[in-house]
């Protein structure tokens, strides 16, 4: 009797849904970490620098959690470079959007919230691509 080792469409959909949920959990923790540090650092430095420092610390957590928990892949130099590249794009987008929000007059402690709404979905697509591609 021959066994079929292909994954059924419903199993694939279920795996992808679990991956999105795990991404949401890691993303929420990383975002809260970044936002909390950003608000604290805003009292000491310019918002762009506050976001840069907060982003760097959140990035380190996010990489470890994304490889081990979210996408459950081995951390390799190639994946690390891809992850860093996707986050360079995300950081650039966040910085430009933050500058726009501040220019529009949003209070500096709240200006990062709409930035997340714009950048998080884009970041998911980029990170998934770089960590999951063969």
Tab-separated table of C-alpha atoms in Angstrom:
chain	number	residue	atom	x	y	z
A	1	UNK	CA	0.000	0.000	0.000
A	2	UNK	CA	1.420	3.362	-1.037
A	3	UNK	CA	1.305	6.271	1.421
A	4	UNK	CA	0.677	9.765	0.152
A	5	UNK	CA	3.041	12.226	1.869
A	6	UNK	CA	1.586	15.374	0.372
A	7	UNK	CA	-0.079	17.850	2.635
A	8	UNK	CA	-3.772	18.328	2.108
A	9	UNK	CA	-5.079	21.818	1.342
A	10	UNK	CA	-6.874	21.988	4.696
A	11	UNK	CA	-3.682	21.024	6.568
A	12	UNK	CA	-1.773	23.691	4.656
A	13	UNK	CA	-4.434	26.275	5.492
A	14	UNK	CA	-4.361	25.215	9.147
A	15	UNK	CA	-0.551	25.452	9.265
A	16	UNK	CA	-0.623	28.885	7.652
A	17	UNK	CA	-3.280	30.063	10.124
A	18	UNK	CA	-1.163	28.859	13.074
A	19	UNK	CA	1.828	30.637	11.555
A	20	UNK	CA	-0.159	33.889	11.297
A	21	UNK	CA	-1.304	33.518	14.920
A	22	UNK	CA	2.276	32.914	16.085
A	23	UNK	CA	3.409	35.920	14.026
A	24	UNK	CA	0.709	37.960	15.753
A	25	UNK	CA	1.886	36.902	19.202
A	26	UNK	CA	5.570	37.569	18.493
A	27	UNK	CA	4.699	40.748	16.636
A	28	UNK	CA	2.549	42.007	19.497
A	29	UNK	CA	5.317	41.398	22.037
A	30	UNK	CA	7.959	42.974	19.765
A	31	UNK	CA	5.679	45.932	19.032
A	32	UNK	CA	4.886	46.484	22.714
A	33	UNK	CA	8.592	46.260	23.514
A	34	UNK	CA	9.414	48.765	20.795
A	35	UNK	CA	6.580	51.112	21.734
A	36	UNK	CA	7.360	51.003	25.475
A	37	UNK	CA	11.018	51.754	24.878
A	38	UNK	CA	10.093	54.475	22.367
A	39	UNK	CA	7.832	56.261	24.872
A	40	UNK	CA	10.494	56.061	27.608
A	41	UNK	CA	13.280	57.239	25.339
A	42	UNK	CA	11.155	60.122	23.974
A	43	UNK	CA	11.784	61.887	27.281
A	44	UNK	CA	15.535	61.828	26.609
A	45	UNK	CA	16.109	62.044	22.852
A	46	UNK	CA	14.443	63.029	19.576
A	47	UNK	CA	11.581	60.672	18.517
A	48	UNK	CA	13.526	59.361	15.507
A	49	UNK	CA	16.476	58.365	17.696
A	50	UNK	CA	14.107	56.950	20.327
A	51	UNK	CA	12.486	54.805	17.639
A	52	UNK	CA	15.861	53.714	16.240
A	53	UNK	CA	17.080	52.452	19.618
A	54	UNK	CA	13.739	50.825	20.435
A	55	UNK	CA	13.605	49.224	16.991
A	56	UNK	CA	17.099	47.750	17.343
A	57	UNK	CA	16.259	46.094	20.666
A	58	UNK	CA	12.911	44.867	19.384
A	59	UNK	CA	14.644	43.551	16.242
A	60	UNK	CA	16.946	41.283	18.274
A	61	UNK	CA	14.006	39.771	20.161
A	62	UNK	CA	11.962	39.503	16.976
A	63	UNK	CA	14.618	37.572	15.047
A	64	UNK	CA	15.076	34.918	17.703
A	65	UNK	CA	11.337	34.546	18.266
A	66	UNK	CA	10.527	34.554	14.531
A	67	UNK	CA	12.971	31.822	13.630
A	68	UNK	CA	12.363	29.557	16.627
A	69	UNK	CA	8.671	30.108	17.307
A	70	UNK	CA	6.795	31.859	14.496
A	71	UNK	CA	8.185	30.180	11.387
A	72	UNK	CA	10.023	27.330	13.148
A	73	UNK	CA	13.065	27.414	10.910
A	74	UNK	CA	16.763	27.050	11.626
A	75	UNK	CA	18.616	30.320	12.040
A	76	UNK	CA	21.167	30.592	9.238
A	77	UNK	CA	23.333	33.416	7.930
A	78	UNK	CA	21.188	33.594	4.800
A	79	UNK	CA	17.954	33.819	6.772
A	80	UNK	CA	19.524	36.319	9.138
A	81	UNK	CA	20.573	38.529	6.242
A	82	UNK	CA	17.128	38.259	4.676
A	83	UNK	CA	15.477	39.077	7.992
A	84	UNK	CA	17.812	42.051	8.471
A	85	UNK	CA	17.101	43.255	4.929
A	86	UNK	CA	13.334	42.998	5.432
A	87	UNK	CA	13.679	44.940	8.667
A	88	UNK	CA	15.860	47.558	7.005
A	89	UNK	CA	12.983	48.144	4.593
A	90	UNK	CA	10.526	48.150	7.511
A	91	UNK	CA	12.683	50.504	9.585
A	92	UNK	CA	13.004	52.918	6.645
A	93	UNK	CA	9.236	52.822	6.103
A	94	UNK	CA	8.635	53.333	9.845
A	95	UNK	CA	11.043	56.260	10.014
A	96	UNK	CA	9.466	58.016	7.035
A	97	UNK	CA	5.936	57.371	8.308
A	98	UNK	CA	6.872	58.533	11.826
A	99	UNK	CA	8.274	61.767	10.373
A	100	UNK	CA	5.006	62.239	8.479
A	101	UNK	CA	2.892	61.622	11.602
A	102	UNK	CA	4.967	64.101	13.601
A	103	UNK	CA	4.755	66.631	10.755
A	104	UNK	CA	0.967	66.188	10.742
A	105	UNK	CA	1.004	67.197	14.406
A	106	UNK	CA	0.349	63.913	16.194
A	107	UNK	CA	1.729	63.918	19.749
A	108	UNK	CA	5.122	62.217	19.733
A	109	UNK	CA	4.026	59.484	22.172
A	110	UNK	CA	1.092	58.556	19.900
A	111	UNK	CA	2.734	59.089	16.509
A	112	UNK	CA	4.127	55.549	16.362
A	113	UNK	CA	0.685	53.890	16.622
A	114	UNK	CA	-0.476	54.624	13.040
A	115	UNK	CA	3.040	53.750	11.896
A	116	UNK	CA	2.543	50.224	13.225
A	117	UNK	CA	-0.822	49.929	11.482
A	118	UNK	CA	0.857	50.636	8.158
A	119	UNK	CA	4.171	48.821	8.612
A	120	UNK	CA	3.302	45.585	10.465
A	121	UNK	CA	1.381	43.925	7.581
A	122	UNK	CA	4.134	44.845	5.117
A	123	UNK	CA	6.751	43.484	7.511
A	124	UNK	CA	4.896	40.158	7.845
A	125	UNK	CA	5.037	39.642	4.080
A	126	UNK	CA	8.728	40.531	3.901
A	127	UNK	CA	9.806	38.461	6.912
A	128	UNK	CA	7.800	35.426	5.815
A	129	UNK	CA	9.340	35.620	2.358
A	130	UNK	CA	12.913	35.806	3.633
A	131	UNK	CA	12.566	33.180	6.377
A	132	UNK	CA	10.481	30.651	4.452
A	133	UNK	CA	12.053	30.758	0.992
A	134	UNK	CA	14.202	27.767	0.182
